[in-house]
PDB file of C-alpha atoms and ligand atoms in Angstrom:
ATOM      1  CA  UNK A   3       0.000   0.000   0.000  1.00  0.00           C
ATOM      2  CA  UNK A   4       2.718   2.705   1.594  1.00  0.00           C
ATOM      3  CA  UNK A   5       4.813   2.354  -1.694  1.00  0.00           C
ATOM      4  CA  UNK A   6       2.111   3.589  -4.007  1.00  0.00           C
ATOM      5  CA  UNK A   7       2.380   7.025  -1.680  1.00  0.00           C
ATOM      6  CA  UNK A   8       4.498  10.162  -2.747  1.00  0.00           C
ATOM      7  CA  UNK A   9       7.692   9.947  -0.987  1.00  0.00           C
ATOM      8  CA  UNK A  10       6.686  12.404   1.503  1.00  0.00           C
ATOM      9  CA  UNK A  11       3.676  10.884   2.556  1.00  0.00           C
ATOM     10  CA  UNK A  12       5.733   7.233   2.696  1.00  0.00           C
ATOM     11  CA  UNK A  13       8.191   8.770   5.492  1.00  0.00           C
ATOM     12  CA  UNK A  14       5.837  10.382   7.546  1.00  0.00           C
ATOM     13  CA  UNK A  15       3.324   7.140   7.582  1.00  0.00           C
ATOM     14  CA  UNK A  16       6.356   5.052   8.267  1.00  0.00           C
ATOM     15  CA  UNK A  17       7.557   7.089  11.216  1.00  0.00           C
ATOM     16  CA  UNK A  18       4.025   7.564  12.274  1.00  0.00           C
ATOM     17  CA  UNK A  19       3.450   3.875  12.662  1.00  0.00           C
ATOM     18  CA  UNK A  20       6.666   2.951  14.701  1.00  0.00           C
ATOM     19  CA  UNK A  21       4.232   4.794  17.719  1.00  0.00           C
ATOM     20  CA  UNK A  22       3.100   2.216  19.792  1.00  0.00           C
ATOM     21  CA  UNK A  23      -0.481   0.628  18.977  1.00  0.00           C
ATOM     22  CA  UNK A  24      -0.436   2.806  14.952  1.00  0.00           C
ATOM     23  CA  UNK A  25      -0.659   0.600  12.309  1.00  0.00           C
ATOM     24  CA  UNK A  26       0.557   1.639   8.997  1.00  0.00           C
ATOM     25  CA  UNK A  27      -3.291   3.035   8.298  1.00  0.00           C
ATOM     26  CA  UNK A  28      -4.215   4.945  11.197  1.00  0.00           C
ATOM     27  CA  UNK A  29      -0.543   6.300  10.619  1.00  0.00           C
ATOM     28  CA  UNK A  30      -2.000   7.524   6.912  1.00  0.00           C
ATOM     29  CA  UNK A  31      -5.220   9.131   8.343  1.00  0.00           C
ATOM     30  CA  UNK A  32      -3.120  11.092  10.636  1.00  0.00           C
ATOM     31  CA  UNK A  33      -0.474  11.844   8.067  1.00  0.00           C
ATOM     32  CA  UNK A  34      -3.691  12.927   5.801  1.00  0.00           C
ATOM     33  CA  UNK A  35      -5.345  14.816   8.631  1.00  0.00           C
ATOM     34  CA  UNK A  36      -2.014  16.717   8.712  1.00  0.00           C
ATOM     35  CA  UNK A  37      -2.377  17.815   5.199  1.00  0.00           C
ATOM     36  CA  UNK A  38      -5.870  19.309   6.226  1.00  0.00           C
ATOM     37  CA  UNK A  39      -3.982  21.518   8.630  1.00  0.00           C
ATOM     38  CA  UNK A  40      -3.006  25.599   8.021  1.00  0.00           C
ATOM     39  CA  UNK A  41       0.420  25.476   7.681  1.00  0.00           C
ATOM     40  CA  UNK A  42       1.693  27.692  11.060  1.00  0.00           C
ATOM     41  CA  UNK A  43      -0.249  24.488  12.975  1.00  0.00           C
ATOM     42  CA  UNK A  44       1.787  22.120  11.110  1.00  0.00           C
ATOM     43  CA  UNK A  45       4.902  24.372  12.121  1.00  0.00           C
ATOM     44  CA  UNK A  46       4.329  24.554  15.249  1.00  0.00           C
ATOM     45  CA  UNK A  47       3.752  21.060  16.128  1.00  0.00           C
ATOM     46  CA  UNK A  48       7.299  20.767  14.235  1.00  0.00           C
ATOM     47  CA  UNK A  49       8.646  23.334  16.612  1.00  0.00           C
ATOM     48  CA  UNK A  50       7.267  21.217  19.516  1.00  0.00           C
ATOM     49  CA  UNK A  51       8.869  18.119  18.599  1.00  0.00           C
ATOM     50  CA  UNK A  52      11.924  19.538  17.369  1.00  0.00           C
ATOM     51  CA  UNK A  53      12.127  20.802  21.178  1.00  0.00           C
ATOM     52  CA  UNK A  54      11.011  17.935  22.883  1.00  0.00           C
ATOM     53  CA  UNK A  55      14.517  16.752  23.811  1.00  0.00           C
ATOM     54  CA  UNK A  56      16.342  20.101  24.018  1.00  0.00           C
ATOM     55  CA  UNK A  57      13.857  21.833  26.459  1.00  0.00           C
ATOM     56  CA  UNK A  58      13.982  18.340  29.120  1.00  0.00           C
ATOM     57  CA  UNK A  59      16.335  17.275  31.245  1.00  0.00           C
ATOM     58  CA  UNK A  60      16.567  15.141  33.906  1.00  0.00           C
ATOM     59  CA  UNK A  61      15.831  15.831  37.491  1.00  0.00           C
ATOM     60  CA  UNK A  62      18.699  15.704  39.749  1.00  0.00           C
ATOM     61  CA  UNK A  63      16.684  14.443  42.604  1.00  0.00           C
ATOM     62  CA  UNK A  64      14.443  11.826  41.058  1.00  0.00           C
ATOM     63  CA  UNK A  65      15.634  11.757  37.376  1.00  0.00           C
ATOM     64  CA  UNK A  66      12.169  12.540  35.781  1.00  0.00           C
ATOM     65  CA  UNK A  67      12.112  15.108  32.666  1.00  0.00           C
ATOM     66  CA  UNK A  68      11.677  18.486  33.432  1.00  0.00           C
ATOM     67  CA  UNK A  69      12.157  21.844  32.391  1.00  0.00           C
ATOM     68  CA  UNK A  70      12.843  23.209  35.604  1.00  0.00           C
ATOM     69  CA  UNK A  71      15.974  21.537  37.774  1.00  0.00           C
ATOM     70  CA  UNK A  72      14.659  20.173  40.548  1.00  0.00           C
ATOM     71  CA  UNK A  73      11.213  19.291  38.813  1.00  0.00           C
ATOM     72  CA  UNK A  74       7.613  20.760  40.700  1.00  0.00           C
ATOM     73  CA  UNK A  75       7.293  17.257  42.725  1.00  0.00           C
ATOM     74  CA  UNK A  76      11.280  17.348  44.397  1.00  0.00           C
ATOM     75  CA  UNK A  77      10.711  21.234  44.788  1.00  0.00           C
ATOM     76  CA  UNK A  78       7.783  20.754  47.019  1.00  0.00           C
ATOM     77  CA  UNK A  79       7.791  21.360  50.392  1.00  0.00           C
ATOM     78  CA  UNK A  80       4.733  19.900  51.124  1.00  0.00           C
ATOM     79  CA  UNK A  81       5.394  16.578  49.889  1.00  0.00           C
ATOM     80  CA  UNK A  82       6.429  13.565  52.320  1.00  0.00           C
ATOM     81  CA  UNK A  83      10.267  13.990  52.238  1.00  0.00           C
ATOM     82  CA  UNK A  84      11.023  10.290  53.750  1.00  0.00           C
ATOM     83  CA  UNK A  85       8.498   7.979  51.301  1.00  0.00           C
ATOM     84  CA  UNK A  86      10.199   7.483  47.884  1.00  0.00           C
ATOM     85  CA  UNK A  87       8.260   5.868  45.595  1.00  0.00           C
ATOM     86  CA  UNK A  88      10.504   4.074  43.209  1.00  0.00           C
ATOM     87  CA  UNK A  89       9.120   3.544  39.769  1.00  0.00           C
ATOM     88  CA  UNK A  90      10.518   2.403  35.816  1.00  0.00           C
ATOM     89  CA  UNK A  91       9.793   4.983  34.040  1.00  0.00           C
ATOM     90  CA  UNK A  92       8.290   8.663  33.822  1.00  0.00           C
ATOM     91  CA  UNK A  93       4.368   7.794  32.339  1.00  0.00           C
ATOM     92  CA  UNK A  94       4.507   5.253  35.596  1.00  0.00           C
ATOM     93  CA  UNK A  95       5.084   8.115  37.391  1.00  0.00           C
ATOM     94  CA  UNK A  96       2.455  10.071  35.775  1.00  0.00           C
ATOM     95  CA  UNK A  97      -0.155   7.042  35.974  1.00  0.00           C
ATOM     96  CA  UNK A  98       0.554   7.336  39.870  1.00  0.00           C
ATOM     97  CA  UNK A  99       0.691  10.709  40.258  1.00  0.00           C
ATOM     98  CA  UNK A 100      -2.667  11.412  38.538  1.00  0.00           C
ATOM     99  CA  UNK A 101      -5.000  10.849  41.032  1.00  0.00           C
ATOM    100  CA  UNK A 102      -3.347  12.861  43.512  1.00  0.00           C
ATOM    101  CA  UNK A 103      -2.964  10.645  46.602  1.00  0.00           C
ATOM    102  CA  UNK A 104       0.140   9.906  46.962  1.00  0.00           C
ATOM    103  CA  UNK A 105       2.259  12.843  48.822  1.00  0.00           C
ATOM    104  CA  UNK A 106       5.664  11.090  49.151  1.00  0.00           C
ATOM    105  CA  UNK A 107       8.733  11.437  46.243  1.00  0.00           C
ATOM    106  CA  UNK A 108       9.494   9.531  43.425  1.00  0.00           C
ATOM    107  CA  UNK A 109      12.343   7.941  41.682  1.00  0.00           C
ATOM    108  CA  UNK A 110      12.683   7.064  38.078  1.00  0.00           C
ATOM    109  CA  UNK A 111      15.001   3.913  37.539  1.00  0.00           C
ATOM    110  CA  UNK A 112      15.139   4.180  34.085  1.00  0.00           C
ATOM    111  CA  UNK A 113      13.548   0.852  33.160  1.00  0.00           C
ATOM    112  CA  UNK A 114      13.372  -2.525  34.249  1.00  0.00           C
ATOM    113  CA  UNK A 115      16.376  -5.383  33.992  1.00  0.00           C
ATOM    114  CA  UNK A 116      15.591  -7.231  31.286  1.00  0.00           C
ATOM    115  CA  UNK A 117      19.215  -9.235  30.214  1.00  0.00           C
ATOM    116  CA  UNK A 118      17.649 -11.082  26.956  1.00  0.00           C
ATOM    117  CA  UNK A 119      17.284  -7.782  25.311  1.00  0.00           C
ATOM    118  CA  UNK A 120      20.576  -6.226  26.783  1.00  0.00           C
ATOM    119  CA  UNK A 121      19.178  -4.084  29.780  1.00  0.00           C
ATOM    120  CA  UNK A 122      21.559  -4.920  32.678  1.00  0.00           C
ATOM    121  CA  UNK A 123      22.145  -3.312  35.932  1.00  0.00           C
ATOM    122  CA  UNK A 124      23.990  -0.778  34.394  1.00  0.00           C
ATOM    123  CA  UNK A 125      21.506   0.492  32.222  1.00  0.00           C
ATOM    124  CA  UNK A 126      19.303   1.584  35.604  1.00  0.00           C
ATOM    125  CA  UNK A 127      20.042   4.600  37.214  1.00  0.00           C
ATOM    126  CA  UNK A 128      21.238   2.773  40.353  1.00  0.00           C
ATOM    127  CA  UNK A 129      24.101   5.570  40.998  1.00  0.00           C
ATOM    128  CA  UNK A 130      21.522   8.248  41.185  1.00  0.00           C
ATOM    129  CA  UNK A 131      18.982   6.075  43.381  1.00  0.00           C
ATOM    130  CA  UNK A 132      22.215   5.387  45.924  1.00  0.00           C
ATOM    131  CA  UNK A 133      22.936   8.898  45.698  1.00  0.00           C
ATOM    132  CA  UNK A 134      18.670  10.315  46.705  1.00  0.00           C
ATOM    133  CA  UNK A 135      18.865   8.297  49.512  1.00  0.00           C
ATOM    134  CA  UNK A 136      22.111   8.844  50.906  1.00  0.00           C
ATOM    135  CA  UNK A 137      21.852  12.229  50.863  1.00  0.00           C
ATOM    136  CA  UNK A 138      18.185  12.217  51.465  1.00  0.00           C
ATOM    137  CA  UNK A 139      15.900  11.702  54.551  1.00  0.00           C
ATOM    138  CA  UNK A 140      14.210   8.624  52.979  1.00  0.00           C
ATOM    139  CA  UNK A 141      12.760   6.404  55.485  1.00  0.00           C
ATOM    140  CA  UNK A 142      10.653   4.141  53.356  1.00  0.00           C
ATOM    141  CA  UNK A 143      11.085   3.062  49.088  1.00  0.00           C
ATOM    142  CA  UNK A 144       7.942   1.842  47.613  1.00  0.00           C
ATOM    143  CA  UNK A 145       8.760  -0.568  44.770  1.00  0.00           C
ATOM    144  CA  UNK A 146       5.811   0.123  42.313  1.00  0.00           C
ATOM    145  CA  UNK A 147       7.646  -1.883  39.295  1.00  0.00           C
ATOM    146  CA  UNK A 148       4.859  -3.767  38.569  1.00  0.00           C
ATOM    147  CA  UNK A 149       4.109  -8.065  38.618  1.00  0.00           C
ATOM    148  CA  UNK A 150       5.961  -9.118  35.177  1.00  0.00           C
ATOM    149  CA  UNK A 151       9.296 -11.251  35.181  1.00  0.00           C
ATOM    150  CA  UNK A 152      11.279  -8.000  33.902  1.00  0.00           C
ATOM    151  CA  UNK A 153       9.329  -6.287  37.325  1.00  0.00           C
ATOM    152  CA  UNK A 154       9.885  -8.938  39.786  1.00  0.00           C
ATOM    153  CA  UNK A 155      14.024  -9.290  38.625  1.00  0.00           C
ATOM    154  CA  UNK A 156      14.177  -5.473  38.786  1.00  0.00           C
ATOM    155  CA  UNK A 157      12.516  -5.342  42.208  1.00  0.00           C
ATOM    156  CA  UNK A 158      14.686  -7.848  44.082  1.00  0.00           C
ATOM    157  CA  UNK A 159      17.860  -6.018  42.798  1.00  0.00           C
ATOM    158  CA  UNK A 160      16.627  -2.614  43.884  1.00  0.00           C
ATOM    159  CA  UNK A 161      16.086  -4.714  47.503  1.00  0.00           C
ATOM    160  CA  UNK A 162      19.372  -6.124  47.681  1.00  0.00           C
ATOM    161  CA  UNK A 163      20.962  -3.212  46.929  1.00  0.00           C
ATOM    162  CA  UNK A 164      19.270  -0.917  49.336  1.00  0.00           C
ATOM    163  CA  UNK A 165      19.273  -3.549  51.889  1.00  0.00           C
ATOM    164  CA  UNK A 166      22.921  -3.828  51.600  1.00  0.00           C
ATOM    165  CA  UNK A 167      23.735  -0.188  51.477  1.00  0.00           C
ATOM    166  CA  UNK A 168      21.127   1.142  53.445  1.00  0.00           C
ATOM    167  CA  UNK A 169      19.928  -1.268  55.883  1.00  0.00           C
ATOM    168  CA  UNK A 170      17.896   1.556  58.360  1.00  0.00           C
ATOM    169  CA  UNK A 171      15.758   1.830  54.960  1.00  0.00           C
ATOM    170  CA  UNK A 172      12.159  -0.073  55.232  1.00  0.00           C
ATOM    171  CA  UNK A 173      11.243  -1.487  51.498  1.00  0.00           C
ATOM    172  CA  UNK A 174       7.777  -2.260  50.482  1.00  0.00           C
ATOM    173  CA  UNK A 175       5.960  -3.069  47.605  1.00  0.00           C
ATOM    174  CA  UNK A 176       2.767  -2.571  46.008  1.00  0.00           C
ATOM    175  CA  UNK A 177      -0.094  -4.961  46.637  1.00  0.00           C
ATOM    176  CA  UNK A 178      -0.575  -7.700  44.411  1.00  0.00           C
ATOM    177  CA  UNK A 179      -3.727  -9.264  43.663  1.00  0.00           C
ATOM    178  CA  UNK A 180      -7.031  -9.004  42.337  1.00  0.00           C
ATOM    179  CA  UNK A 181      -8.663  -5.700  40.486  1.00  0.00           C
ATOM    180  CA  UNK A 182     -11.192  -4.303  42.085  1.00  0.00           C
ATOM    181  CA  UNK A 183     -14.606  -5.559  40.251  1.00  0.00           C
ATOM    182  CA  UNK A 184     -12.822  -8.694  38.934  1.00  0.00           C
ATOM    183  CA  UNK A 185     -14.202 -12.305  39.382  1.00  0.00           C
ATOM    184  CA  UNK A 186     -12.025 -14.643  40.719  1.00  0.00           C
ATOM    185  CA  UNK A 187     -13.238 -17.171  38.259  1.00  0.00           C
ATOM    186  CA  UNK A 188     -11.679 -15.117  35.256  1.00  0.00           C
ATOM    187  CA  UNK A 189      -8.376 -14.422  37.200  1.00  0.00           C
ATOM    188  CA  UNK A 190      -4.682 -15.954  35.500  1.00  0.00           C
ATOM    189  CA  UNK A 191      -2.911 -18.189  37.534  1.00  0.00           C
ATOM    190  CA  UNK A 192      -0.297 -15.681  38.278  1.00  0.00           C
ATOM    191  CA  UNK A 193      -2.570 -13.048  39.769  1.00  0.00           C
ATOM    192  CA  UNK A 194      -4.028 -15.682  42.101  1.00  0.00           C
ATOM    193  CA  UNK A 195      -0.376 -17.028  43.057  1.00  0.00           C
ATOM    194  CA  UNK A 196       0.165 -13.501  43.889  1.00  0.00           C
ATOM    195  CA  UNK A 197      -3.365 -12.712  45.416  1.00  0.00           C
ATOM    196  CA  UNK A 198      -2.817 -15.621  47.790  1.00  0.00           C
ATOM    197  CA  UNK A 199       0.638 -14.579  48.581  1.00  0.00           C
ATOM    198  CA  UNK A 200      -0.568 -11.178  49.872  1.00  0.00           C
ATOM    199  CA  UNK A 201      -3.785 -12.250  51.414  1.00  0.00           C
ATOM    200  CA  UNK A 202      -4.749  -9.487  54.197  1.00  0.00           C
ATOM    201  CA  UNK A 203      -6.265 -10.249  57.689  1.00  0.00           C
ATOM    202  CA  UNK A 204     -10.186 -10.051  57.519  1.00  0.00           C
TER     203      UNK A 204
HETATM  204 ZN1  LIG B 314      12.428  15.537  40.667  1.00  0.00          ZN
END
């Protein structure tokens, strides 16, 4: 289909459908959608991507992308300075930060170990972490890495290495188990393993 296109068209559809979940046609409508746009729209968005990268850097305190160095979460007073909520990557810490009830930090680890595809300890930001809670007043790190293999690896590193280094430091995770609304009938074997593994006291 894409090689019937005017070159033009072909580049943007391509790079257009390397986003995750665009197939090669919704990648089209929005390439064609684009062409239905006044050209300073079109310029701008190409302003805005062009700086995407430039204008963000990474927080010194919790390594999330920000304009502003420490970013609005580290820079606020009001937040719990000893809970640090340690998490793989920035839209994690958006999901969690959206509803608005957690008041503690955050730290971005850069991804999760994942040695099949080349992501070893090194490519975490483990120097960083060691770093926020030396020189920080952390009293408690949240591991909210999530319940796949990858998850589970990364967690237990982040654990021995924090137990080892910082022993004073309490580590917890987040509960695993059942969505709320779910049947237990329709759960995978793995969320039950883990649901019975983390039963509460009634
Ligand atoms: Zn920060």
């Amino acid at each position: 289909m894409l090689d019937k296109l005017p070159l033009p068209l072909q580049n943007l559809v391509y790079k257009f459908s390397q986003f995750p979940g665009v197939g090669p046609k919704s990648a089209l409508r929005m390439v064609m959608e684009l062409l239905n746009w006044p050209e300073d729209k079109v310029i701008t968005l190409g302003k805005d991507i062009l700086e995407l990268k430039s204008r963000l850097k990474p927080c010194k305190y919790c390594q999330a992308l920000t304009e502003e160095d420490p970013c609005s979460i580290c820079a606020d007073p009001t937040r719990d300075e000893t809970l640090l909520c340690v998490v793989a990557d920035l839209d994690s810490m958006f999901v969690l930060e959206e509803p608005g009830f957690y008041r503690g930090k955050y730290f971005i680890l850069g991804g999760l170990l994942s040695p099949l595809d080349g992501k070893e300890s090194e490519s975490l930001n483990t120097e960083a972490l060691e770093n926020r809670l030396r020189y920080g007043q952390i009293k408690e790190v949240i591991l909210a890495l999530g319940s796949t293999v990858e998850a589970e690896n990364t967690a237990s590193y982040v654990k021995n290495l924090v137990n080892s280094k910082f022993p004073k430091i309490n580590i917890t995770r987040l509960a695993q188990g059942i969505p709320l609304g779910a049947e237990v009938k329709y759960m995978d074997k793995e969320t039950l393993r883990q649901s019975l593994n983390f039963r509460q006291k009634l």
